[in-house]
């Protein structure tokens, strides 16, 4: 794959309010033991009532700016991956463009659920490599707590709020992007949905309008079957093999499921970076949050080979094989 795009900065933000597993024992029939064993989640962050996705995006970008002292005034495209935008329109990207005071940029939201951040990164690479952009902000941010039904134990224990942001810039000789894959199994859309205008899908009436509904077992089975194929497909497009990978960064949905994907793909479990234990499933934010956390723990080093794989609602998937460049 030809690329002239390089990741030059990253940042993250999570709300202050922590909801742990014991808090759920008080509101639904569940236990800390069940949640930890079945999902790997210990706690998650929950936004305030008046704190929205754009607020989290904005703070993640401020963190990025502070961490790497970068100039964002000449950013020419903002891509915000989210399934929980503040408004139907304007997009979160347009709204935070105004908050950041950026004048001459495009702005667009990407809705590919938990695959949104990797879709956004690959779009940024495409825009830059084709000469249409020079500097792109890619953000993954969610306030899933606002579309979570806290009486449904199947879903409420899973989700959290958070945001992560990358800056991607033109680079003639030192690109980060090596290979990518993407796809969608649209016929499986009813495994994971949050209804908006329509009350039905494929002529079936939908449950619980306005809240996330998931056939957990169905998505689990699909992900364990699909993600190893995406891993192999992406590596086959490069000169690298599984043995060359330093880190595997899957969408943090379920640690048991990710361990099973690692087993199938011959990836060491210690190589899988997850943000699950402390942030829960934050959909499009899990991958940048996992990377942000691993950097703060001095795990990821410049030059490391990372395979990012997002998967979820759609059902969609998207991967990026990258050389870490900061
Ligand atoms: O982010 C987008 C992509 N999403 C995913 O990748 C999610 C993939 N799926 C999963 O992570 C798992 O399927 C879940 C964590 C959602 C569920 O775990 P599971 O091991 O697949 O459980 P299950 O849905 O098969 O349910 C097993 C049992 C059921 O009881 P019965 O029917 O066996 O009596 C559920 O009612 O566990 C019960 N259960 C709970 N028990 C205690 C479901 N939720 C809970 C709960 N606490 N919170």
XYZ file of N, CA and C and ligand atoms in Angstrom, residues 24 28-35 37-41 83 113-115 144 152-159 191-192 212 214-224 251-258 261 281-284 286 311-313 315-316, ligand 1:
228
model
N -23.253 -1.750 39.956
C -24.276 -2.447 39.150
C -25.028 -3.490 39.964
N -29.064 -3.917 39.037
C -29.555 -5.067 38.262
C -29.073 -6.367 38.912
N -29.646 -7.490 38.485
C -29.289 -8.796 39.046
C -27.977 -9.253 38.415
N -26.858 -8.853 39.021
C -25.540 -9.204 38.487
C -24.541 -9.272 39.638
N -23.285 -9.588 39.333
C -22.259 -9.610 40.380
C -20.918 -9.197 39.782
N -20.086 -8.669 40.651
C -18.725 -8.287 40.233
C -18.028 -9.501 39.607
N -18.225 -10.677 40.231
C -17.573 -11.902 39.748
C -18.016 -12.228 38.314
N -19.352 -12.149 38.055
C -19.860 -12.471 36.708
C -19.267 -11.498 35.690
N -19.292 -10.218 36.034
C -18.831 -9.207 35.064
C -17.339 -9.399 34.770
N -15.430 -12.107 35.212
C -15.135 -13.394 34.527
C -15.584 -13.381 33.076
N -16.790 -12.837 32.819
C -17.346 -12.915 31.455
C -16.839 -11.826 30.525
N -16.382 -10.686 31.104
C -16.021 -9.557 30.222
C -14.619 -8.999 30.456
N -14.106 -9.092 31.696
C -12.815 -8.481 32.016
C -12.948 -7.040 32.505
N -14.196 -6.557 32.625
C -14.388 -5.150 33.030
C -14.438 -5.042 34.561
N -20.918 6.946 17.476
C -22.303 6.551 17.241
C -23.210 7.277 18.222
N -19.619 2.462 14.201
C -19.649 1.932 15.561
C -18.225 1.661 16.065
N -17.981 0.442 16.549
C -16.695 0.153 17.197
C -15.541 0.054 16.196
N -15.869 0.016 14.894
C -14.809 0.028 13.876
C -14.527 1.456 13.403
N -21.666 6.576 25.498
C -22.594 5.442 25.369
C -23.569 5.373 26.547
N -31.278 -3.118 31.801
C -30.967 -4.310 30.988
C -29.570 -4.827 31.340
N -29.496 -5.903 32.146
C -28.191 -6.382 32.618
C -27.318 -6.934 31.490
N -27.966 -7.302 30.371
C -27.188 -7.836 29.244
C -26.273 -6.785 28.621
N -26.689 -5.526 28.687
C -25.895 -4.479 28.030
C -25.297 -3.454 28.990
N -26.030 -3.124 30.081
C -25.610 -1.935 30.846
C -24.248 -2.077 31.498
N -23.864 -3.316 31.826
C -22.583 -3.497 32.514
C -21.384 -3.335 31.570
N -21.663 -3.301 30.261
C -20.580 -3.335 29.272
C -19.980 -1.972 28.954
N -20.838 -0.933 28.891
C -20.431 0.282 28.191
C -19.915 1.399 29.090
N -27.891 -7.846 15.016
C -27.178 -8.367 16.202
C -26.814 -7.246 17.177
N -26.707 -6.017 16.658
C -26.258 -4.917 17.509
C -26.800 -3.620 16.935
N -29.169 0.879 23.240
C -28.385 -0.166 22.579
C -28.970 -1.532 22.917
N -28.149 -5.660 22.093
C -27.109 -6.527 21.527
C -27.428 -8.003 21.737
N -27.252 -8.771 20.684
C -27.239 -10.226 20.800
C -25.777 -10.599 21.069
N -25.421 -10.550 22.366
C -24.019 -10.696 22.760
C -23.380 -11.955 22.218
N -24.102 -13.072 22.363
C -23.544 -14.351 21.917
C -23.323 -14.363 20.400
N -24.278 -13.750 19.667
C -24.173 -13.677 18.197
C -22.972 -12.858 17.762
N -22.774 -11.709 18.415
C -21.633 -10.857 18.045
C -20.322 -11.548 18.419
N -20.325 -12.197 19.578
C -19.144 -12.918 20.064
C -18.682 -13.951 19.030
N -19.659 -14.755 18.606
C -19.351 -15.831 17.645
C -18.827 -15.245 16.328
N -19.495 -14.182 15.865
C -19.095 -13.527 14.617
C -17.666 -12.978 14.734
N -17.379 -12.312 15.876
C -16.064 -11.666 16.038
C -14.946 -12.698 16.115
N -15.191 -13.795 16.853
C -14.134 -14.813 16.989
C -13.870 -15.497 15.637
N -10.425 -3.840 19.129
C -11.502 -3.136 19.844
C -11.721 -3.847 21.181
N -11.683 -3.093 22.269
C -11.807 -3.688 23.616
C -13.267 -3.954 23.936
N -13.756 -5.135 23.563
C -15.165 -5.457 23.823
C -15.297 -6.482 24.935
N -14.349 -7.431 24.991
C -14.487 -8.531 25.939
C -13.139 -9.261 25.993
N -12.523 -9.332 27.185
C -11.163 -9.882 27.268
C -11.137 -11.381 26.944
N -12.211 -12.083 27.317
C -12.283 -13.529 27.029
C -12.302 -13.750 25.511
N -13.090 -12.899 24.838
C -13.215 -13.007 23.385
C -11.873 -12.675 22.709
N -11.181 -11.676 23.227
C -9.904 -11.273 22.629
C -8.844 -12.352 22.857
N -9.437 -14.892 20.259
C -8.930 -14.414 18.962
C -7.406 -14.556 18.920
N -16.383 -0.996 27.544
C -16.453 -0.920 26.085
C -16.863 0.511 25.711
N -15.925 1.261 25.132
C -16.212 2.656 24.746
C -16.321 2.788 23.226
N -16.675 1.697 22.541
C -16.905 1.675 21.096
C -15.747 2.329 20.323
N -16.004 3.408 19.599
C -14.949 3.955 18.728
C -13.758 4.519 19.509
N -12.182 2.836 22.059
C -11.353 1.849 22.784
C -9.928 1.775 22.229
N -14.069 -3.638 15.301
C -15.182 -4.470 14.818
C -16.390 -4.211 15.703
N -17.580 -4.285 15.114
C -18.786 -4.074 15.923
C -19.997 -3.761 15.071
N -20.876 -2.878 15.583
C -22.163 -2.571 14.947
C -22.046 -2.401 13.445
N -22.827 -5.317 10.882
C -21.584 -5.472 11.639
C -20.412 -5.062 10.746
N -19.565 -4.186 11.252
C -18.451 -3.667 10.453
C -17.111 -4.089 11.040
O -18.611 -3.612 20.983
C -19.238 -4.169 19.901
C -18.993 -5.620 19.761
N -19.530 -6.336 20.879
C -18.981 -7.457 21.306
O -17.972 -7.858 20.783
C -19.671 -8.197 22.436
C -19.514 -9.682 22.281
N -20.234 -10.441 23.296
C -19.895 -10.442 24.606
O -18.993 -9.756 25.036
C -20.630 -11.410 25.504
O -21.531 -12.174 24.731
C -21.404 -10.737 26.666
C -20.435 -10.197 27.694
C -22.282 -9.599 26.136
C -22.283 -11.781 27.383
O -21.488 -12.857 27.833
P -21.874 -14.362 27.482
O -20.895 -15.208 28.175
O -21.971 -14.488 25.997
O -23.264 -14.502 28.177
P -24.681 -14.855 27.524
O -25.245 -13.654 26.837
O -24.580 -16.128 26.767
O -25.533 -15.122 28.843
C -25.216 -16.199 29.748
C -26.097 -16.064 30.978
C -27.566 -15.848 30.641
O -28.336 -16.530 31.598
P -28.999 -17.953 31.233
O -29.895 -17.690 30.056
O -27.838 -18.861 30.891
O -29.714 -18.314 32.499
C -27.768 -14.354 30.842
O -29.084 -14.027 31.197
O -25.681 -14.913 31.734
C -26.834 -14.098 32.003
N -26.403 -12.698 32.096
C -25.960 -12.150 33.240
N -25.791 -12.655 34.467
C -25.297 -11.829 35.418
C -26.367 -11.779 31.101
N -25.900 -10.608 31.599
C -25.656 -10.821 32.904
C -25.150 -9.994 33.940
N -24.975 -10.550 35.172
N -24.808 -8.697 33.744
